[in-house]
């Protein structure tokens, strides 16, 4: 599953406080339905791991509060018949499950939620249950029979009904326009534990089974599932579609989509049919994704030395979709903005995001679908590999995009989250289904991908690929744990993979390596890095790379101890003789760790940076490490500003993207730490970024690179944010022309966000013209990407979250527009609307977005205490970890503020740098 990337870098709001004077009234939210219950649930502490086989005796209560379903019975095959009603937004169904009973028991225990099950219809073979008990808190249905069930295979049947909900999970409804009218489509989203909301099932990844689906739908609609249609029977307004039986797969990968669609198609080199389904009239926007999809299937077939096992692979654009995309076997579902690309209305960053998302989901067809994690503890095996593989694939298709340099975005995102005490190991124990959604985060995705990148760099690309192919072949159509992967890699390469990688997957965090010169040696000391300034107990086996004076003299070794010594004389020679001496650890950022250099090493590296001796990746690594060390109060902000000044005139997109992140972070913290100096700090950042921005200008140039096209809006947006008058005025000028001529060449898709933000600089409660013009653009735009650009700008949009103007899936984009000037008002809004938020987004991971967007805007311990007190009685397992991480970030910012306040030479440094020619 791909995270929601669209609009993730939503624009800040410059005048949010003034806008709140004109906030609209809050509309009513949606509801939530639960399953008809034949028993009482209770909140009981649960334990990890599958229970042991249960004897025939005992009561149903023994299955309450268990983390895993018992293993004494397992499904082998599902025959599922569903009848969705797209007008009433309900569905009915029948399921017949071939169940293998392997131990003595009189119970069958499976999952169900939000369903009404017809008790009278339940049969296992000819036996009717004497007990039907539902534990609501656990989504567990227990069927008790009067006598011990026979060993071997039998069929469990039952009828059920449900609602096509509006929660973007389970079997739900999405709205779309067809011939001017709003219609409903039916969509499934089952990862992680929501297949149980569509049909009773063993809803855990280890319970793989074959699926044979039958759908009854209106005759004029398109109905898709994992497999091709085997037969169709039409009876008036209803048609019955029977689909081919699937291979063995987990319940979370079952998929159904019913609606009005059109498609385009292509074929891979070995004949697999690939289609892109869209709303009617949009199929041409699927051409780019189709091309990437066909190429991805061919590449992965060769990389894993295993063919794609299904006869077809469909991609479908869904108007309402919580994630970025979902890798359902043979039927991948996407947000529209993550699948569709239009040259006239889409940005270059959207094009890249579509390529990454398609490649991510297609890699899951092997890493996730064919070979599936045994339990959610091993989620990273799915998501870490898909994140890494997507960069490998897109780099192969578009080498000019420098995807491995851009990959450092993933690494730095993970390093930031993993430097919190409230982080978690890659292999995280899951004690209850309600905890699973929280681990779809930067640890499972980006840290997972980063340690794979580190391991591949250590083992070598060819050895790594061959070992992965062996792993896929060994565990095809079954399940695997992290240890299984290490065992295969170790056997194939002869390297101590398990000992090395276990230190990275079973403990949270990562080290900072302190490097000091001692004669002709370098002393290395690793400690666990935490942003709060403390150091944890962790020790890692670290694949260290080092370079000295040039990139053709590299060393690799494993740092296995807390302290060690690296002999650099043979690599560097006598450093006293060479004025250009420098040495760099973690060459090109392939390792998941930070480096803190002593003063001599740091000065030499800064000189190498200024004299353009360093690679793009190392330019990024140095500034990101320095930023983190400053936040942790291990380095002064003044020294970080001096380092940033070395990047003036830098022209590379990836490097400037990181410079942009660091400068934005400093600009925000300076509001609290040095309010009198905040304006000068912004002027310094304008000085650093203005030269490359002026070279690119506002207008695209013939033949310019993809990366320059992405760099232009990045720089213009940042200059507007920092208050650069000339850029703001030009943005307003172009927007005014755009409002009268939407096809003007003066404001192409890539630069519209910058212009929209510029317009907002002049908006106030007494001058709403710019805001009203933006709302008009939003309402009149039919393109999802255009609407998202506007959403991220307007704080007044917060209240639109509860109206039909904003789809639930886009709530987090609105939240991304909250700037720190508006934080107090946004926090009050969050408190006042919390009950409505909880109701509208009940059970959804989207609830976490509200916490993550607003809470970390603060930087005082007093505010941390206030927020903690508010949530003391309102926290649920679905966002508990996110809340703790957000509060920790508030406390880290508070400590950073105090550290900056105590710097005696900060103002002098800022003015000195501003005064340089």
Tab-separated table of C-alpha atoms in Angstrom, residues 35 103 159 220 239 265 326 347 402 422 440 451 462 506 547 653 722 731 739 744 780 788 824 837 906 909:
chain	number	residue	atom	x	y	z
A	35	UNK	CA	-22.347	-5.551	13.572
A	103	UNK	CA	-7.055	-30.490	16.100
A	159	UNK	CA	-25.611	-15.474	4.938
A	220	UNK	CA	-24.745	-1.461	-17.322
A	239	UNK	CA	-26.023	-9.436	-14.464
A	265	UNK	CA	-4.907	-1.487	-22.110
A	326	UNK	CA	-3.453	-0.559	-2.684
A	347	UNK	CA	2.658	18.935	-12.429
A	402	UNK	CA	18.254	10.775	-10.292
A	422	UNK	CA	8.401	7.058	20.924
A	440	UNK	CA	2.005	2.076	8.332
A	451	UNK	CA	18.179	-0.618	5.590
A	462	UNK	CA	24.271	-8.766	-8.176
A	506	UNK	CA	14.594	-5.698	16.358
A	547	UNK	CA	36.224	8.216	1.556
A	653	UNK	CA	16.796	19.808	-7.177
A	722	UNK	CA	9.861	33.772	3.367
A	731	UNK	CA	2.761	35.582	-8.337
A	739	UNK	CA	-8.503	34.195	-13.145
A	744	UNK	CA	-2.907	31.302	-20.027
A	780	UNK	CA	-14.898	25.458	-10.735
A	788	UNK	CA	-5.761	19.967	-3.934
A	824	UNK	CA	-3.425	28.500	18.483
A	837	UNK	CA	-13.826	14.529	13.852
A	906	UNK	CA	23.777	33.893	16.811
A	909	UNK	CA	26.546	35.294	12.708
